[in-house]
Short mmCIF file of N, CA and C in Angstrom, two decimals:
data_model
loop_
_atom_site.label_atom_id
_atom_site.label_comp_id
_atom_site.label_asym_id
_atom_site.label_seq_id
_atom_site.Cartn_x
_atom_site.Cartn_y
_atom_site.Cartn_z
N TYR K 1 354.34 145.77 78.62
CA TYR K 1 353.60 145.97 77.38
C TYR K 1 353.95 144.93 76.33
N GLU K 2 355.21 144.52 76.30
CA GLU K 2 355.63 143.55 75.29
C GLU K 2 354.89 142.22 75.49
N LYS K 3 354.74 141.79 76.73
CA LYS K 3 354.02 140.55 77.00
C LYS K 3 352.55 140.70 76.65
N CYS K 4 351.99 141.83 76.99
CA CYS K 4 350.60 142.13 76.65
C CYS K 4 350.40 142.10 75.14
N LEU K 5 351.33 142.68 74.40
CA LEU K 5 351.24 142.69 72.94
C LEU K 5 351.23 141.27 72.40
N ALA K 6 352.11 140.43 72.90
CA ALA K 6 352.17 139.04 72.43
C ALA K 6 350.85 138.32 72.70
N ILE K 7 350.28 138.52 73.86
CA ILE K 7 349.01 137.88 74.20
C ILE K 7 347.90 138.38 73.30
N ARG K 8 347.83 139.68 73.12
CA ARG K 8 346.77 140.25 72.28
C ARG K 8 346.92 139.82 70.82
N LEU K 9 348.14 139.80 70.32
CA LEU K 9 348.35 139.35 68.94
C LEU K 9 347.88 137.90 68.78
N ASP K 10 348.21 137.08 69.75
CA ASP K 10 347.85 135.66 69.69
C ASP K 10 346.35 135.45 69.81
N SER K 11 345.71 136.17 70.71
CA SER K 11 344.29 135.93 70.96
C SER K 11 343.35 136.74 70.07
N LEU K 12 343.76 137.94 69.66
CA LEU K 12 342.87 138.82 68.90
C LEU K 12 343.23 138.95 67.43
N GLY K 13 344.48 138.66 67.10
CA GLY K 13 344.93 138.84 65.71
C GLY K 13 345.55 140.20 65.51
N PRO K 14 346.31 140.35 64.43
CA PRO K 14 347.10 141.57 64.23
C PRO K 14 346.33 142.82 63.83
N SER K 15 345.06 142.69 63.50
CA SER K 15 344.32 143.86 63.03
C SER K 15 343.24 144.33 64.01
N HIS K 16 343.28 143.86 65.23
CA HIS K 16 342.28 144.24 66.23
C HIS K 16 342.64 145.60 66.84
N PRO K 17 341.64 146.45 67.11
CA PRO K 17 341.91 147.76 67.72
C PRO K 17 342.65 147.69 69.06
N ASP K 18 342.44 146.64 69.84
CA ASP K 18 343.17 146.52 71.10
C ASP K 18 344.66 146.29 70.88
N VAL K 19 345.00 145.63 69.79
CA VAL K 19 346.41 145.46 69.42
C VAL K 19 346.99 146.83 69.08
N ALA K 20 346.23 147.65 68.37
CA ALA K 20 346.68 149.01 68.04
C ALA K 20 346.93 149.81 69.32
N THR K 21 346.07 149.67 70.30
CA THR K 21 346.24 150.39 71.56
C THR K 21 347.54 149.97 72.24
N THR K 22 347.85 148.69 72.19
CA THR K 22 349.09 148.22 72.80
C THR K 22 350.30 148.75 72.04
N TYR K 23 350.24 148.74 70.70
CA TYR K 23 351.33 149.35 69.92
C TYR K 23 351.51 150.81 70.33
N ASN K 24 350.41 151.52 70.50
CA ASN K 24 350.48 152.93 70.91
C ASN K 24 351.16 153.07 72.26
N ASN K 25 350.81 152.21 73.21
CA ASN K 25 351.37 152.30 74.56
C ASN K 25 352.86 151.97 74.57
N VAL K 26 353.25 150.97 73.80
CA VAL K 26 354.67 150.64 73.71
C VAL K 26 355.42 151.81 73.06
N ALA K 27 354.82 152.41 72.04
CA ALA K 27 355.44 153.56 71.38
C ALA K 27 355.63 154.73 72.35
N LEU K 28 354.66 154.95 73.21
CA LEU K 28 354.78 156.02 74.21
C LEU K 28 355.99 155.80 75.11
N VAL K 29 356.20 154.56 75.52
CA VAL K 29 357.35 154.24 76.38
C VAL K 29 358.65 154.46 75.61
N ARG K 30 358.69 153.96 74.38
CA ARG K 30 359.89 154.14 73.55
C ARG K 30 360.18 155.64 73.35
N GLN K 31 359.14 156.39 73.10
CA GLN K 31 359.29 157.84 72.90
C GLN K 31 359.84 158.50 74.16
N ALA K 32 359.32 158.11 75.31
CA ALA K 32 359.79 158.68 76.58
C ALA K 32 361.26 158.38 76.83
N HIS K 33 361.76 157.30 76.25
CA HIS K 33 363.16 156.92 76.40
C HIS K 33 364.02 157.46 75.26
N GLY K 34 363.43 158.31 74.41
CA GLY K 34 364.18 158.91 73.32
C GLY K 34 364.41 157.98 72.14
N GLN K 35 363.72 156.88 72.09
CA GLN K 35 363.86 155.91 70.99
C GLN K 35 362.84 156.26 69.90
N TYR K 36 363.07 157.38 69.24
CA TYR K 36 362.08 157.93 68.33
C TYR K 36 361.84 157.07 67.09
N ASP K 37 362.87 156.46 66.54
CA ASP K 37 362.68 155.63 65.36
C ASP K 37 361.83 154.40 65.69
N ARG K 38 362.11 153.77 66.81
CA ARG K 38 361.32 152.61 67.23
C ARG K 38 359.89 153.03 67.56
N SER K 39 359.77 154.16 68.20
CA SER K 39 358.45 154.68 68.53
C SER K 39 357.65 154.97 67.27
N MET K 40 358.27 155.58 66.27
CA MET K 40 357.57 155.91 65.03
C MET K 40 357.08 154.65 64.32
N ALA K 41 357.89 153.61 64.29
CA ALA K 41 357.48 152.37 63.64
C ALA K 41 356.24 151.78 64.32
N LEU K 42 356.19 151.86 65.63
CA LEU K 42 355.02 151.35 66.37
C LEU K 42 353.79 152.22 66.15
N TYR K 43 353.98 153.54 66.13
CA TYR K 43 352.84 154.43 65.84
C TYR K 43 352.29 154.16 64.44
N GLU K 44 353.16 153.90 63.49
CA GLU K 44 352.70 153.62 62.13
C GLU K 44 351.88 152.33 62.08
N LYS K 45 352.29 151.31 62.82
CA LYS K 45 351.49 150.08 62.91
C LYS K 45 350.14 150.38 63.54
N CYS K 46 350.17 151.13 64.61
CA CYS K 46 348.95 151.52 65.31
C CYS K 46 348.01 152.28 64.38
N LEU K 47 348.55 153.24 63.67
CA LEU K 47 347.74 154.06 62.77
C LEU K 47 347.11 153.22 61.67
N ALA K 48 347.87 152.32 61.08
CA ALA K 48 347.34 151.48 60.01
C ALA K 48 346.16 150.63 60.51
N ILE K 49 346.31 150.05 61.68
CA ILE K 49 345.23 149.23 62.24
C ILE K 49 344.02 150.10 62.55
N ARG K 50 344.24 151.23 63.17
CA ARG K 50 343.12 152.09 63.55
C ARG K 50 342.40 152.65 62.33
N LEU K 51 343.13 153.05 61.31
CA LEU K 51 342.47 153.54 60.11
C LEU K 51 341.61 152.45 59.47
N ASP K 52 342.16 151.25 59.41
CA ASP K 52 341.46 150.14 58.78
C ASP K 52 340.25 149.69 59.61
N SER K 53 340.40 149.61 60.91
CA SER K 53 339.33 149.05 61.74
C SER K 53 338.34 150.09 62.26
N LEU K 54 338.78 151.32 62.44
CA LEU K 54 337.93 152.34 63.05
C LEU K 54 337.50 153.45 62.08
N GLY K 55 338.26 153.63 61.01
CA GLY K 55 337.95 154.68 60.05
C GLY K 55 338.68 155.97 60.37
N PRO K 56 338.82 156.83 59.36
CA PRO K 56 339.65 158.04 59.51
C PRO K 56 339.10 159.11 60.44
N SER K 57 337.83 159.05 60.79
CA SER K 57 337.28 160.11 61.64
C SER K 57 337.11 159.70 63.11
N HIS K 58 337.66 158.55 63.47
CA HIS K 58 337.55 158.09 64.86
C HIS K 58 338.53 158.86 65.75
N PRO K 59 338.13 159.19 66.98
CA PRO K 59 339.02 159.93 67.89
C PRO K 59 340.35 159.23 68.17
N ASP K 60 340.37 157.90 68.17
CA ASP K 60 341.63 157.19 68.40
C ASP K 60 342.62 157.41 67.25
N VAL K 61 342.09 157.59 66.06
CA VAL K 61 342.96 157.90 64.91
C VAL K 61 343.57 159.28 65.10
N ALA K 62 342.77 160.23 65.56
CA ALA K 62 343.28 161.58 65.83
C ALA K 62 344.36 161.54 66.90
N THR K 63 344.17 160.72 67.92
CA THR K 63 345.17 160.59 68.98
C THR K 63 346.49 160.06 68.41
N THR K 64 346.40 159.11 67.50
CA THR K 64 347.61 158.56 66.89
C THR K 64 348.30 159.60 66.03
N TYR K 65 347.54 160.37 65.25
CA TYR K 65 348.14 161.47 64.48
C TYR K 65 348.86 162.43 65.41
N ASN K 66 348.25 162.73 66.53
CA ASN K 66 348.87 163.63 67.51
C ASN K 66 350.19 163.06 68.03
N ASN K 67 350.20 161.78 68.34
CA ASN K 67 351.41 161.16 68.86
C ASN K 67 352.53 161.14 67.83
N VAL K 68 352.18 160.87 66.59
CA VAL K 68 353.18 160.90 65.50
C VAL K 68 353.70 162.33 65.34
N ALA K 69 352.81 163.30 65.44
CA ALA K 69 353.22 164.70 65.32
C ALA K 69 354.21 165.08 66.41
N LEU K 70 354.02 164.57 67.61
CA LEU K 70 354.96 164.86 68.70
C LEU K 70 356.35 164.32 68.39
N VAL K 71 356.42 163.14 67.80
CA VAL K 71 357.73 162.57 67.43
C VAL K 71 358.35 163.41 66.31
N ARG K 72 357.56 163.77 65.32
CA ARG K 72 358.07 164.62 64.23
C ARG K 72 358.59 165.95 64.78
N GLN K 73 357.85 166.51 65.71
CA GLN K 73 358.25 167.78 66.32
C GLN K 73 359.58 167.62 67.05
N ALA K 74 359.74 166.53 67.77
CA ALA K 74 360.99 166.28 68.51
C ALA K 74 362.18 166.15 67.56
N HIS K 75 361.91 165.76 66.32
CA HIS K 75 362.97 165.63 65.31
C HIS K 75 363.16 166.93 64.52
N GLY K 76 362.43 167.97 64.90
CA GLY K 76 362.55 169.25 64.19
C GLY K 76 361.82 169.28 62.87
N GLN K 77 360.95 168.33 62.63
CA GLN K 77 360.17 168.26 61.38
C GLN K 77 358.85 169.01 61.60
N TYR K 78 358.98 170.32 61.71
CA TYR K 78 357.84 171.13 62.12
C TYR K 78 356.72 171.17 61.09
N ASP K 79 357.05 171.22 59.81
CA ASP K 79 356.00 171.24 58.78
C ASP K 79 355.21 169.94 58.78
N ARG K 80 355.92 168.82 58.88
CA ARG K 80 355.24 167.52 58.91
C ARG K 80 354.42 167.38 60.19
N SER K 81 354.95 167.88 61.27
CA SER K 81 354.24 167.85 62.54
C SER K 81 352.96 168.67 62.46
N MET K 82 353.05 169.87 61.91
CA MET K 82 351.88 170.74 61.80
C MET K 82 350.80 170.11 60.93
N ALA K 83 351.19 169.45 59.86
CA ALA K 83 350.20 168.79 58.99
C ALA K 83 349.44 167.70 59.75
N LEU K 84 350.14 166.99 60.62
CA LEU K 84 349.48 165.95 61.40
C LEU K 84 348.57 166.55 62.48
N TYR K 85 349.02 167.64 63.09
CA TYR K 85 348.15 168.31 64.07
C TYR K 85 346.87 168.80 63.39
N GLU K 86 347.00 169.28 62.16
CA GLU K 86 345.81 169.73 61.44
C GLU K 86 344.87 168.58 61.12
N LYS K 87 345.42 167.39 60.87
CA LYS K 87 344.57 166.21 60.65
C LYS K 87 343.79 165.89 61.92
N CYS K 88 344.40 166.13 63.07
CA CYS K 88 343.70 165.89 64.33
C CYS K 88 342.45 166.75 64.45
N LEU K 89 342.54 167.93 63.91
CA LEU K 89 341.43 168.89 64.03
C LEU K 89 340.38 168.73 62.96
N ALA K 90 340.70 167.99 61.92
CA ALA K 90 339.76 167.85 60.78
C ALA K 90 338.58 166.99 61.12
#
């Protein structure tokens, strides 16, 4: 994923939705390895790109909110997690 990210950043630029997808995928791997802080930073980059390029009501934005909520939940931040899950449903 890291090599893919470098290629996409170089060829598509930092604000392309495909770059956001790669940030999301790298974050999933980091999350699976328990690297929650690194994962959260990548999800935040992904979310910023997706909100800007796709808009707040796009399904990919909801997916990113869900992924961030899972990290918050793993940290015991249940109120923050629930607020993000609710955004997914809005």
